[in-house]
Amino acid sequence: MSKFFKYITYILFTLCILTACKKEDEGKNPVSDSVRISAFALKADSTNIENLDKVFFTIDLEKGLIYNADSLPRGTNVTELKFTLKTENASEINITTADTTYNYLKNDNLPNNLFTPANIEVVSQSGSYKKNYQLKINVHNLNPDQLYWGGVQYSKLPGEGTLSAQHTIKYQELVYCFMTRDDKQLLAIATHPADEWQITELALSFSPNWQSLRASDEIMAILDNDNNLYTSTDGVNWENTGKNYAALIGCIGTEMLTLTRDGENYYHDKYPQPEGFTPQLISPKFPVEGFSDMVTYNSVWLSSPQGMIVGGRTADGKLTGALWGYDGTSWALLNNQISAREGASFFTFVTFFTDDNWVTSELPTWFVVGGLNENSSLRDVWVSNNYGITWQKGDISMTLPGYINSRGYASVVICDEPANTIYDTWQSVDVLPIPQGYRKLATYSSTSNYLVPYIYMFGGSYSIGTIYDQVWRGTINRLRFEPIP
């Protein structure tokens, strides 16, 4: 019994000692060897730019990089930016910017001159480890949402001889450029406008009105100078349909929407005319000439494709800027916000919107560019992000630059091609110099697999009958930017 008692006493004594040691250890503060930056953010400064504190920063621990992948707007004052950062009990955080070095732990509210990347040195609590991070504040050197033509390139239209008429369309994924040069009718075909054109001299039995040219997925149609309708599947061989129309509007599916005329009256008609279809008298406000090429679109919310045209002249000769839409059954006036014009270029593209949380979204956007009014040719741009319900006149970033002459009756096609490709046979407009203090944001290389949608604008005129023998290429700046890093 006494031995057992001694044994129990020994065990209890040992446990007391171990417990005391554990409590002594728990009383010590562990020393961290971490050099990790766990969070980084700019401080709010509404005098500089709104919502700076919501800009998202990537922290790449492996490479030692801290950066904002979505660049701040052009014009952001990077000499006065302040920031906050978090570590795991670092003993020192030494910041070196363009003109100063300081310990962030002793002064965390200094403005930083971040024209060039700053260095952040983190020293662990134990003092045994250090790690350097490069902080880079990316700022756009160009307006990312500008419709950019400068520095892109331009060229003359294909073929030789004096150009007196042209109309260019996208047909079965190829670009078809129809022209009258001197007394010859020409067709040039390419996969995109900077490719080598295959040029054919057309042997037509009629005098074509190239401006009336329209195409569906399966057929092209054109009126001659006497308003007789001809159709083709290849652009070379044309067949007289025996039909006569006042105007061709555009195609919905396999139907060509047209206008017929009876005396002073105009009617909505179709080719081929469906069985039981009766032409409908047009509204006095509907244009009978000079309207844009028709834009068509479809979505899961629509029962059938929709078509729209902009501008033109009504039967009484008045200019209009109205937007008209066709829903598969009838035409309706949808909007009248765009100033009056004829020969406007109407096409779909994209723009971008950045919200208060610095989230950038791509928006399907409709563009109306240029045209002619009673006094002059136009260079303005109108945009709609809601399928034509409302329109806004584009700001200076969207307007045609001064080195591109204002024009109407230009043809527009959209082609995807490698970003920032430069064509040796084309001419370039010099890019404006970057203001001091703005970094050059990386763009995709021409050898990358990334494709950029480019707007190609063919011809156009500053008055009826005077044609520019040139094609311009442009896009939205942001589409050319390579993701960072």
CSV table of C-alpha atoms in Angstrom, one decimal:
chain,number,residue,atom,x,y,z
A,1,MET,CA,0.0,0.0,0.0
A,2,SER,CA,2.8,2.4,0.9
A,3,LYS,CA,4.6,1.6,-2.4
A,4,PHE,CA,1.4,2.4,-4.4
A,5,PHE,CA,1.0,5.6,-2.5
A,6,LYS,CA,4.6,6.7,-3.2
A,7,TYR,CA,4.0,5.8,-6.9
A,8,ILE,CA,0.9,8.0,-7.1
A,9,THR,CA,2.7,10.8,-5.3
A,10,TYR,CA,5.5,10.7,-7.9
A,11,ILE,CA,3.2,10.9,-10.8
A,12,LEU,CA,1.3,13.8,-9.4
A,13,PHE,CA,4.6,15.6,-8.7
A,14,THR,CA,5.7,15.1,-12.3
A,15,LEU,CA,2.4,16.4,-13.7
A,16,CYS,CA,2.7,19.5,-11.6
A,17,ILE,CA,6.2,20.2,-12.9
A,18,LEU,CA,5.1,19.7,-16.5
A,19,THR,CA,2.0,21.9,-16.1
A,20,ALA,CA,4.1,24.7,-14.6
A,21,CYS,CA,6.5,24.5,-17.5
A,22,LYS,CA,3.7,24.6,-20.0
A,23,LYS,CA,2.2,27.7,-18.3
A,24,GLU,CA,5.7,29.3,-18.4
A,25,ASP,CA,6.0,28.6,-22.2
A,26,GLU,CA,2.5,29.9,-22.9
A,27,GLY,CA,3.4,33.1,-21.2
A,28,LYS,CA,6.1,33.8,-23.9
A,29,ASN,CA,5.2,35.7,-27.1
A,30,PRO,CA,6.2,33.7,-30.2
A,31,VAL,CA,8.5,35.5,-32.6
A,32,SER,CA,7.3,35.6,-36.3
A,33,ASP,CA,9.6,35.0,-39.2
A,34,SER,CA,6.9,36.0,-41.7
A,35,VAL,CA,7.6,38.6,-44.4
A,36,ARG,CA,4.2,38.3,-46.1
A,37,ILE,CA,2.2,41.4,-47.1
A,38,SER,CA,-1.4,40.2,-46.6
A,39,ALA,CA,-3.3,43.3,-47.8
A,40,PHE,CA,-2.7,46.5,-49.8
A,41,ALA,CA,-5.0,49.3,-50.7
A,42,LEU,CA,-4.9,53.0,-51.7
A,43,LYS,CA,-6.4,55.5,-49.3
A,44,ALA,CA,-9.5,57.4,-50.4
A,45,ASP,CA,-8.8,60.9,-51.9
A,46,SER,CA,-11.8,62.5,-53.6
A,47,THR,CA,-9.7,65.5,-54.6
A,48,ASN,CA,-7.6,63.2,-56.8
A,49,ILE,CA,-10.2,60.6,-58.1
A,50,GLU,CA,-13.2,59.0,-56.6
A,51,ASN,CA,-13.2,55.5,-55.1
A,52,LEU,CA,-9.4,55.1,-55.0
A,53,ASP,CA,-9.8,52.9,-51.9
A,54,LYS,CA,-11.8,50.4,-53.9
A,55,VAL,CA,-9.1,49.8,-56.5
A,56,PHE,CA,-8.2,46.1,-56.4
A,57,PHE,CA,-4.5,45.2,-56.1
A,58,THR,CA,-2.9,41.9,-56.8
A,59,ILE,CA,-0.2,40.7,-54.4
A,60,ASP,CA,2.1,38.2,-56.0
A,61,LEU,CA,4.1,36.7,-53.1
A,62,GLU,CA,6.2,34.5,-55.3
A,63,LYS,CA,7.4,37.3,-57.6
A,64,GLY,CA,7.3,40.0,-55.0
A,65,LEU,CA,4.9,42.2,-57.1
A,66,ILE,CA,2.0,44.4,-56.0
A,67,TYR,CA,0.0,46.0,-58.9
A,68,ASN,CA,-3.5,47.1,-60.1
A,69,ALA,CA,-4.4,45.0,-63.1
A,70,ASP,CA,-7.1,47.5,-64.2
A,71,SER,CA,-5.2,50.8,-64.7
A,72,LEU,CA,-6.3,54.1,-63.1
A,73,PRO,CA,-7.7,56.7,-65.5
A,74,ARG,CA,-5.4,58.9,-67.5
A,75,GLY,CA,-4.7,62.0,-65.4
A,76,THR,CA,-4.6,60.4,-62.0
A,77,ASN,CA,-2.1,62.3,-59.8
A,78,VAL,CA,0.3,59.6,-58.7
A,79,THR,CA,2.6,62.0,-56.8
A,80,GLU,CA,0.2,62.3,-53.9
A,81,LEU,CA,-1.1,58.8,-53.5
A,82,LYS,CA,-1.3,57.3,-50.0
A,83,PHE,CA,-1.7,53.6,-49.1
A,84,THR,CA,-2.3,51.1,-46.4
A,85,LEU,CA,-0.7,47.7,-46.1
A,86,LYS,CA,-0.8,44.8,-43.6
A,87,THR,CA,1.9,42.4,-42.6
A,88,GLU,CA,2.3,39.7,-39.9
A,89,ASN,CA,4.0,41.7,-37.2
A,90,ALA,CA,6.9,42.9,-39.3
A,91,SER,CA,9.6,44.8,-37.4
A,92,GLU,CA,10.3,47.2,-40.2
A,93,ILE,CA,8.5,48.2,-43.5
A,94,ASN,CA,10.9,50.4,-45.5
A,95,ILE,CA,9.3,52.3,-48.4
A,96,THR,CA,11.5,53.7,-51.2
A,97,THR,CA,9.8,55.8,-53.8
A,98,ALA,CA,11.1,58.1,-56.5
A,99,ASP,CA,12.3,60.8,-54.0
A,100,THR,CA,12.2,59.4,-50.5
A,101,THR,CA,12.8,56.5,-48.1
A,102,TYR,CA,11.0,56.0,-44.8
A,103,ASN,CA,9.8,53.4,-42.3
A,104,TYR,CA,6.1,52.9,-42.9
A,105,LEU,CA,5.5,51.7,-39.3
A,106,LYS,CA,6.6,55.1,-38.0
A,107,ASN,CA,4.8,57.2,-40.6
A,108,ASP,CA,2.0,55.5,-42.5
A,109,ASN,CA,0.4,58.7,-43.9
A,110,LEU,CA,3.1,60.1,-46.2
A,111,PRO,CA,2.1,60.9,-49.8
A,112,ASN,CA,4.1,58.8,-52.3
A,113,ASN,CA,5.5,59.9,-55.6
A,114,LEU,CA,4.7,56.7,-57.6
A,115,PHE,CA,5.7,57.8,-61.1
A,116,THR,CA,8.1,54.8,-61.0
A,117,PRO,CA,7.7,51.5,-59.2
A,118,ALA,CA,8.3,51.8,-55.4
A,119,ASN,CA,10.2,49.3,-53.4
A,120,ILE,CA,8.8,47.9,-50.2
A,121,GLU,CA,11.2,46.0,-47.9
A,122,VAL,CA,9.5,43.9,-45.2
A,123,VAL,CA,11.7,42.8,-42.2
A,124,SER,CA,10.3,39.9,-40.1
A,125,GLN,CA,9.6,40.4,-36.4
A,126,SER,CA,12.6,38.2,-35.5
A,127,GLY,CA,14.8,40.3,-37.8
A,128,SER,CA,16.1,37.2,-39.4
A,129,TYR,CA,14.4,37.5,-42.8
A,130,LYS,CA,13.7,40.3,-45.4
A,131,LYS,CA,11.7,40.4,-48.6
A,132,ASN,CA,11.4,43.1,-51.2
A,133,TYR,CA,8.2,43.9,-53.1
A,134,GLN,CA,7.9,46.1,-56.2
A,135,LEU,CA,4.8,48.3,-56.0
A,136,LYS,CA,3.6,49.4,-59.4
A,137,ILE,CA,0.6,51.8,-59.9
A,138,ASN,CA,-0.6,51.4,-63.4
A,139,VAL,CA,-2.1,54.5,-65.1
A,140,HIS,CA,-3.5,54.6,-68.6
A,141,ASN,CA,-1.4,56.8,-70.9
A,142,LEU,CA,-4.3,56.8,-73.3
A,143,ASN,CA,-8.0,57.0,-72.8
A,144,PRO,CA,-8.8,53.3,-72.8
A,145,ASP,CA,-12.3,53.8,-74.2
A,146,GLN,CA,-11.3,56.1,-77.0
A,147,LEU,CA,-12.1,55.2,-80.6
A,148,TYR,CA,-8.5,55.0,-81.7
A,149,TRP,CA,-7.5,55.7,-85.3
A,150,GLY,CA,-4.1,57.4,-84.9
A,151,GLY,CA,-1.1,55.2,-85.3
A,152,VAL,CA,-3.2,52.5,-86.7
A,153,GLN,CA,-2.9,52.9,-90.5
A,154,TYR,CA,-4.7,53.7,-93.7
A,155,SER,CA,-4.5,52.8,-97.4
A,156,LYS,CA,-6.1,53.5,-100.7
A,157,LEU,CA,-8.9,51.2,-101.9
A,158,PRO,CA,-7.9,48.3,-104.1
A,159,GLY,CA,-7.6,48.7,-107.9
A,160,GLU,CA,-6.3,51.5,-110.2
A,161,GLY,CA,-8.0,54.4,-111.8
A,162,THR,CA,-10.1,57.3,-110.7
A,163,LEU,CA,-12.7,56.2,-108.1
A,164,SER,CA,-16.2,57.5,-108.6
A,165,ALA,CA,-18.3,55.0,-106.6
A,166,GLN,CA,-17.8,52.2,-104.1
A,167,HIS,CA,-19.7,50.1,-101.6
A,168,THR,CA,-18.1,47.5,-99.3
A,169,ILE,CA,-19.9,44.7,-97.5
A,170,LYS,CA,-19.1,41.6,-95.5
A,171,TYR,CA,-20.5,38.5,-97.3
A,172,GLN,CA,-20.0,34.9,-96.2
A,173,GLU,CA,-17.0,35.9,-94.0
A,174,LEU,CA,-15.2,37.7,-96.8
A,175,VAL,CA,-14.9,41.4,-97.6
A,176,TYR,CA,-16.4,42.4,-101.0
A,177,CYS,CA,-15.4,45.8,-102.3
A,178,PHE,CA,-17.4,46.9,-105.3
A,179,MET,CA,-16.1,50.0,-107.2
A,180,THR,CA,-16.4,52.1,-110.3
A,181,ARG,CA,-13.0,53.2,-111.5
A,182,ASP,CA,-12.8,55.3,-114.7
A,183,ASP,CA,-15.3,53.4,-116.9
A,184,LYS,CA,-14.8,50.0,-115.3
A,185,GLN,CA,-16.8,48.1,-112.7
A,186,LEU,CA,-14.5,46.2,-110.3
A,187,LEU,CA,-14.9,43.7,-107.5
A,188,ALA,CA,-12.1,43.2,-105.0
A,189,ILE,CA,-12.4,40.3,-102.5
A,190,ALA,CA,-10.2,39.6,-99.4
A,191,THR,CA,-10.5,37.9,-96.0
A,192,HIS,CA,-9.7,41.2,-94.4
A,193,PRO,CA,-8.8,44.6,-96.0
A,194,ALA,CA,-5.0,44.3,-95.4
A,195,ASP,CA,-4.8,41.0,-97.2
A,196,GLU,CA,-4.0,40.8,-100.9
A,197,TRP,CA,-7.1,41.6,-102.8
A,198,GLN,CA,-8.4,39.4,-105.7
A,199,ILE,CA,-9.6,42.0,-108.2
A,200,THR,CA,-12.0,41.1,-111.0
A,201,GLU,CA,-13.2,43.4,-113.7
A,202,LEU,CA,-17.0,42.9,-114.0
A,203,ALA,CA,-18.7,42.5,-117.3
A,204,LEU,CA,-22.2,43.8,-116.3
A,205,SER,CA,-25.1,44.3,-118.6
A,206,PHE,CA,-26.4,47.1,-116.5
A,207,SER,CA,-25.3,50.3,-114.8
A,208,PRO,CA,-25.1,49.5,-111.0
A,209,ASN,CA,-26.1,51.8,-108.2
A,210,TRP,CA,-23.4,50.5,-105.8
A,211,GLN,CA,-24.9,52.5,-102.9
A,212,SER,CA,-28.1,50.3,-103.1
A,213,LEU,CA,-26.1,47.1,-102.6
A,214,ARG,CA,-27.4,44.8,-99.8
A,215,ALA,CA,-26.6,41.2,-98.8
A,216,SER,CA,-28.1,38.4,-96.8
A,217,ASP,CA,-26.1,35.3,-95.7
A,218,GLU,CA,-27.0,33.7,-99.1
A,219,ILE,CA,-27.4,36.3,-101.7
A,220,MET,CA,-26.4,39.9,-102.8
A,221,ALA,CA,-28.9,42.3,-104.3
A,222,ILE,CA,-28.5,45.6,-106.2
A,223,LEU,CA,-30.5,48.1,-108.2
A,224,ASP,CA,-29.4,49.5,-111.5
A,225,ASN,CA,-29.8,53.2,-112.4
A,226,ASP,CA,-33.4,52.4,-113.5
A,227,ASN,CA,-34.2,50.7,-110.2
A,228,ASN,CA,-34.3,47.2,-111.7
A,229,LEU,CA,-33.3,44.5,-109.2
A,230,TYR,CA,-30.4,42.2,-109.8
A,231,THR,CA,-29.2,39.4,-107.5
A,232,SER,CA,-25.9,37.3,-107.3
A,233,THR,CA,-24.4,34.6,-105.1
A,234,ASP,CA,-20.8,35.4,-106.0
A,235,GLY,CA,-20.7,39.1,-106.9
A,236,VAL,CA,-19.5,38.4,-110.4
A,237,ASN,CA,-22.6,36.9,-112.1
A,238,TRP,CA,-25.8,38.9,-111.7
A,239,GLU,CA,-29.3,37.9,-112.7
A,240,ASN,CA,-32.1,40.3,-113.6
A,241,THR,CA,-35.1,39.4,-111.4
A,242,GLY,CA,-37.6,41.4,-113.5
A,243,LYS,CA,-38.6,43.4,-110.4
A,244,ASN,CA,-38.4,47.1,-109.9
A,245,TYR,CA,-38.0,48.8,-106.5
A,246,ALA,CA,-37.6,52.4,-105.3
A,247,ALA,CA,-35.0,51.2,-102.7
A,248,LEU,CA,-33.4,48.2,-101.0
A,249,ILE,CA,-33.3,48.5,-97.2
A,250,GLY,CA,-31.7,45.3,-96.0
A,251,CYS,CA,-32.2,41.6,-95.3
A,252,ILE,CA,-33.9,39.7,-92.5
A,253,GLY,CA,-33.2,36.0,-93.0
A,254,THR,CA,-33.8,35.3,-96.6
A,255,GLU,CA,-36.1,38.2,-97.2
A,256,MET,CA,-35.0,41.4,-98.8
A,257,LEU,CA,-36.9,44.4,-97.3
A,258,THR,CA,-37.6,46.9,-100.1
A,259,LEU,CA,-39.6,50.0,-101.0
A,260,THR,CA,-41.9,50.1,-104.0
A,261,ARG,CA,-43.3,53.3,-105.5
A,262,ASP,CA,-46.7,53.9,-107.1
A,263,GLY,CA,-47.0,57.5,-108.3
A,264,GLU,CA,-46.3,59.7,-105.3
A,265,ASN,CA,-46.8,56.9,-102.8
A,266,TYR,CA,-44.1,54.6,-101.3
A,267,TYR,CA,-44.8,51.1,-99.9
A,268,HIS,CA,-43.0,48.6,-97.7
A,269,ASP,CA,-42.4,45.5,-99.8
A,270,LYS,CA,-40.3,42.4,-99.8
A,271,TYR,CA,-38.3,40.3,-102.2
A,272,PRO,CA,-39.2,37.5,-102.8
A,273,GLN,CA,-42.7,38.6,-101.9
A,274,PRO,CA,-44.4,36.0,-99.5
A,275,GLU,CA,-47.6,34.5,-100.5
A,276,GLY,CA,-50.5,36.6,-99.3
A,277,PHE,CA,-48.3,39.6,-98.5
A,278,THR,CA,-49.7,43.1,-99.2
A,279,PRO,CA,-47.3,46.0,-99.4
A,280,GLN,CA,-48.0,48.6,-96.7
A,281,LEU,CA,-48.0,52.4,-97.2
A,282,ILE,CA,-45.0,53.9,-95.5
A,283,SER,CA,-45.2,56.7,-92.9
A,284,PRO,CA,-44.5,60.2,-94.2
A,285,LYS,CA,-41.6,60.2,-91.7
A,286,PHE,CA,-39.9,57.1,-93.2
A,287,PRO,CA,-36.9,57.7,-95.3
A,288,VAL,CA,-36.9,56.7,-99.0
A,289,GLU,CA,-33.2,57.3,-99.7
A,290,GLY,CA,-30.0,58.1,-98.0
A,291,PHE,CA,-30.6,55.9,-95.0
A,292,SER,CA,-27.8,53.8,-93.5
A,293,ASP,CA,-27.0,50.2,-94.1
A,294,MET,CA,-29.3,48.1,-92.0
A,295,VAL,CA,-28.1,46.6,-88.7
A,296,THR,CA,-29.7,43.3,-87.7
A,297,TYR,CA,-29.5,41.6,-84.4
A,298,ASN,CA,-31.1,38.8,-82.4
A,299,SER,CA,-31.3,37.5,-78.9
A,300,VAL,CA,-32.9,34.9,-76.7
A,301,TRP,CA,-35.6,37.4,-75.8
A,302,LEU,CA,-36.7,38.0,-79.4
A,303,SER,CA,-39.0,35.8,-81.4
A,304,SER,CA,-37.3,36.9,-84.7
A,305,PRO,CA,-34.4,39.0,-85.8
A,306,GLN,CA,-34.7,42.7,-85.7
A,307,GLY,CA,-33.5,45.3,-88.2
A,308,MET,CA,-32.8,49.0,-87.9
A,309,ILE,CA,-31.8,51.9,-90.1
A,310,VAL,CA,-30.8,55.5,-89.3
A,311,GLY,CA,-31.3,58.8,-91.1
A,312,GLY,CA,-31.9,59.6,-94.8
A,313,ARG,CA,-34.4,61.7,-96.7
A,314,THR,CA,-38.2,61.4,-96.6
A,315,ALA,CA,-40.4,61.5,-99.7
A,316,ASP,CA,-40.7,65.3,-99.4
A,317,GLY,CA,-37.0,65.7,-99.5
A,318,LYS,CA,-36.4,66.5,-95.8
A,319,LEU,CA,-33.5,65.1,-93.9
A,320,THR,CA,-34.1,63.0,-90.8
A,321,GLY,CA,-32.0,61.4,-88.1
A,322,ALA,CA,-34.7,59.0,-86.9
A,323,LEU,CA,-34.0,55.4,-86.0
A,324,TRP,CA,-36.5,53.0,-87.5
A,325,GLY,CA,-36.9,49.4,-86.5
A,326,TYR,CA,-38.4,46.3,-88.1
A,327,ASP,CA,-39.6,43.5,-85.9
A,328,GLY,CA,-40.3,40.9,-88.5
A,329,THR,CA,-43.8,42.2,-89.2
A,330,SER,CA,-43.8,46.0,-89.4
A,331,TRP,CA,-41.7,49.1,-89.1
A,332,ALA,CA,-41.8,51.6,-86.2
A,333,LEU,CA,-40.1,54.9,-85.4
A,334,LEU,CA,-38.0,54.0,-82.3
A,335,ASN,CA,-36.0,57.1,-81.6
A,336,ASN,CA,-35.4,60.6,-83.0
A,337,GLN,CA,-32.4,61.8,-80.9
A,338,ILE,CA,-29.8,61.8,-83.6
A,339,SER,CA,-29.4,65.0,-85.6
A,340,ALA,CA,-30.6,64.9,-89.2
A,341,ARG,CA,-28.3,63.4,-91.8
A,342,GLU,CA,-28.0,61.1,-94.8
A,343,GLY,CA,-25.3,58.6,-95.6
A,344,ALA,CA,-24.5,57.8,-91.9
A,345,SER,CA,-22.3,54.7,-91.1
A,346,PHE,CA,-24.3,52.4,-88.7
A,347,PHE,CA,-22.7,49.4,-87.2
A,348,THR,CA,-22.4,47.4,-84.0
A,349,PHE,CA,-19.3,47.2,-81.8
A,350,VAL,CA,-18.4,47.4,-78.1
A,351,THR,CA,-17.6,49.9,-75.5
A,352,PHE,CA,-16.6,49.5,-71.8
A,353,PHE,CA,-18.0,50.7,-68.5
A,354,THR,CA,-16.2,50.8,-65.1
A,355,ASP,CA,-18.4,51.0,-62.0
A,356,ASP,CA,-17.6,52.5,-58.6
A,357,ASN,CA,-15.9,49.3,-57.5
A,358,TRP,CA,-13.5,49.4,-60.5
A,359,VAL,CA,-15.2,46.5,-62.2
A,360,THR,CA,-15.0,46.9,-66.0
A,361,SER,CA,-17.7,45.4,-68.2
A,362,GLU,CA,-17.9,45.1,-72.0
A,363,LEU,CA,-21.1,46.5,-73.4
A,364,PRO,CA,-22.6,45.7,-76.9
A,365,THR,CA,-22.8,49.2,-78.5
A,366,TRP,CA,-24.3,50.6,-81.6
A,367,PHE,CA,-22.4,53.4,-83.4
A,368,VAL,CA,-23.6,56.0,-85.9
A,369,VAL,CA,-20.7,57.8,-87.5
A,370,GLY,CA,-20.7,60.9,-89.7
A,371,GLY,CA,-23.0,61.5,-92.7
A,372,LEU,CA,-24.0,64.6,-94.6
A,373,ASN,CA,-26.4,67.3,-93.6
A,374,GLU,CA,-27.7,70.2,-95.7
A,375,ASN,CA,-24.5,72.3,-95.2
A,376,SER,CA,-21.6,70.0,-94.7
A,377,SER,CA,-20.1,66.5,-94.0
A,378,LEU,CA,-20.1,65.4,-90.4
A,379,ARG,CA,-17.5,63.8,-88.1
A,380,ASP,CA,-19.6,63.2,-84.9
A,381,VAL,CA,-20.3,59.8,-83.4
A,382,TRP,CA,-23.5,58.7,-81.6
A,383,VAL,CA,-23.6,55.6,-79.4
A,384,SER,CA,-26.3,53.5,-77.8
A,385,ASN,CA,-25.7,50.8,-75.2
A,386,ASN,CA,-29.4,49.7,-74.9
A,387,TYR,CA,-30.3,48.4,-78.4
A,388,GLY,CA,-31.1,51.9,-79.7
A,389,ILE,CA,-33.6,52.9,-77.0
A,390,THR,CA,-31.6,55.9,-76.1
A,391,TRP,CA,-28.6,57.6,-77.8
A,392,GLN,CA,-25.8,59.9,-76.6
A,393,LYS,CA,-23.5,62.0,-78.7
A,394,GLY,CA,-20.0,60.6,-78.2
A,395,ASP,CA,-17.5,62.9,-76.4
A,396,ILE,CA,-14.2,64.0,-78.0
A,397,SER,CA,-12.8,60.5,-77.4
A,398,MET,CA,-15.3,59.1,-80.0
A,399,THR,CA,-15.3,61.8,-82.6
A,400,LEU,CA,-13.3,61.2,-85.8
A,401,PRO,CA,-9.8,62.8,-85.3
A,402,GLY,CA,-8.8,65.9,-87.3
A,403,TYR,CA,-6.6,64.0,-89.7
A,404,ILE,CA,-9.6,62.0,-90.9
A,405,ASN,CA,-11.8,64.1,-93.1
A,406,SER,CA,-15.5,64.2,-92.2
A,407,ARG,CA,-17.6,62.1,-94.5
A,408,GLY,CA,-20.8,60.5,-95.4
A,409,TYR,CA,-21.7,57.3,-97.3
A,410,ALA,CA,-18.7,55.4,-96.0
A,411,SER,CA,-18.9,51.6,-95.7
A,412,VAL,CA,-17.9,49.9,-92.5
A,413,VAL,CA,-17.0,46.3,-91.9
A,414,ILE,CA,-15.6,44.7,-88.7
A,415,CYS,CA,-12.7,42.2,-89.0
A,416,ASP,CA,-10.9,40.3,-86.3
A,417,GLU,CA,-7.1,40.1,-86.7
A,418,PRO,CA,-3.9,39.9,-84.6
A,419,ALA,CA,-3.6,42.9,-82.3
A,420,ASN,CA,-1.3,45.8,-83.3
A,421,THR,CA,-0.4,44.3,-86.7
A,422,ILE,CA,1.4,46.8,-88.9
A,423,TYR,CA,1.1,46.4,-92.7
A,424,ASP,CA,4.1,47.4,-94.7
A,425,THR,CA,2.1,48.6,-97.7
A,426,TRP,CA,-0.2,50.8,-95.6
A,427,GLN,CA,0.6,54.3,-94.3
A,428,SER,CA,0.6,55.3,-90.6
A,429,VAL,CA,-0.5,58.3,-88.7
A,430,ASP,CA,2.1,59.1,-86.0
A,431,VAL,CA,1.0,58.3,-82.5
A,432,LEU,CA,0.9,61.4,-80.3
A,433,PRO,CA,3.8,61.6,-77.8
A,434,ILE,CA,3.0,60.3,-74.3
A,435,PRO,CA,2.8,63.2,-71.7
A,436,GLN,CA,5.6,63.1,-69.1
A,437,GLY,CA,4.6,61.0,-66.2
A,438,TYR,CA,2.5,58.6,-68.0
A,439,ARG,CA,3.7,55.0,-68.4
A,440,LYS,CA,3.2,53.3,-71.7
A,441,LEU,CA,0.7,50.5,-71.1
A,442,ALA,CA,1.7,47.2,-72.7
A,443,THR,CA,-0.3,46.2,-75.8
A,444,TYR,CA,-0.6,42.8,-77.4
A,445,SER,CA,2.2,41.9,-79.8
A,446,SER,CA,1.4,41.4,-83.4
A,447,THR,CA,2.6,37.8,-83.0
A,448,SER,CA,0.3,36.9,-80.2
A,449,ASN,CA,-2.8,34.7,-80.8
A,450,TYR,CA,-5.1,37.4,-79.4
A,451,LEU,CA,-7.5,38.8,-82.0
A,452,VAL,CA,-8.8,42.4,-81.9
A,453,PRO,CA,-11.9,43.5,-83.7
A,454,TYR,CA,-10.9,46.4,-86.0
A,455,ILE,CA,-13.3,48.8,-87.7
A,456,TYR,CA,-12.5,49.3,-91.3
A,457,MET,CA,-14.1,52.4,-92.9
A,458,PHE,CA,-14.1,52.4,-96.7
A,459,GLY,CA,-14.5,55.5,-98.9
A,460,GLY,CA,-17.1,58.1,-98.0
A,461,SER,CA,-17.5,61.5,-99.4
A,462,TYR,CA,-17.6,65.2,-98.3
A,463,SER,CA,-20.4,65.8,-100.8
A,464,ILE,CA,-22.5,63.7,-103.1
A,465,GLY,CA,-20.3,62.3,-105.9
A,466,THR,CA,-16.9,63.1,-104.4
A,467,ILE,CA,-15.4,59.8,-103.1
A,468,TYR,CA,-12.4,59.4,-100.8
A,469,ASP,CA,-10.1,56.7,-102.3
A,470,GLN,CA,-9.0,55.4,-98.9
A,471,VAL,CA,-9.8,52.9,-96.1
A,472,TRP,CA,-9.1,53.6,-92.4
A,473,ARG,CA,-8.7,51.1,-89.6
A,474,GLY,CA,-9.6,51.8,-86.0
A,475,THR,CA,-10.6,50.2,-82.7
A,476,ILE,CA,-11.3,50.9,-79.0
A,477,ASN,CA,-8.0,51.4,-77.2
A,478,ARG,CA,-8.8,49.0,-74.4
A,479,LEU,CA,-9.1,46.1,-76.9
A,480,ARG,CA,-5.4,46.4,-77.7
A,481,PHE,CA,-4.2,46.4,-74.1
A,482,GLU,CA,-2.5,43.3,-72.8
A,483,PRO,CA,-3.6,42.1,-69.3
A,484,ILE,CA,-1.2,43.1,-66.5
A,485,PRO,CA,1.3,41.6,-65.9
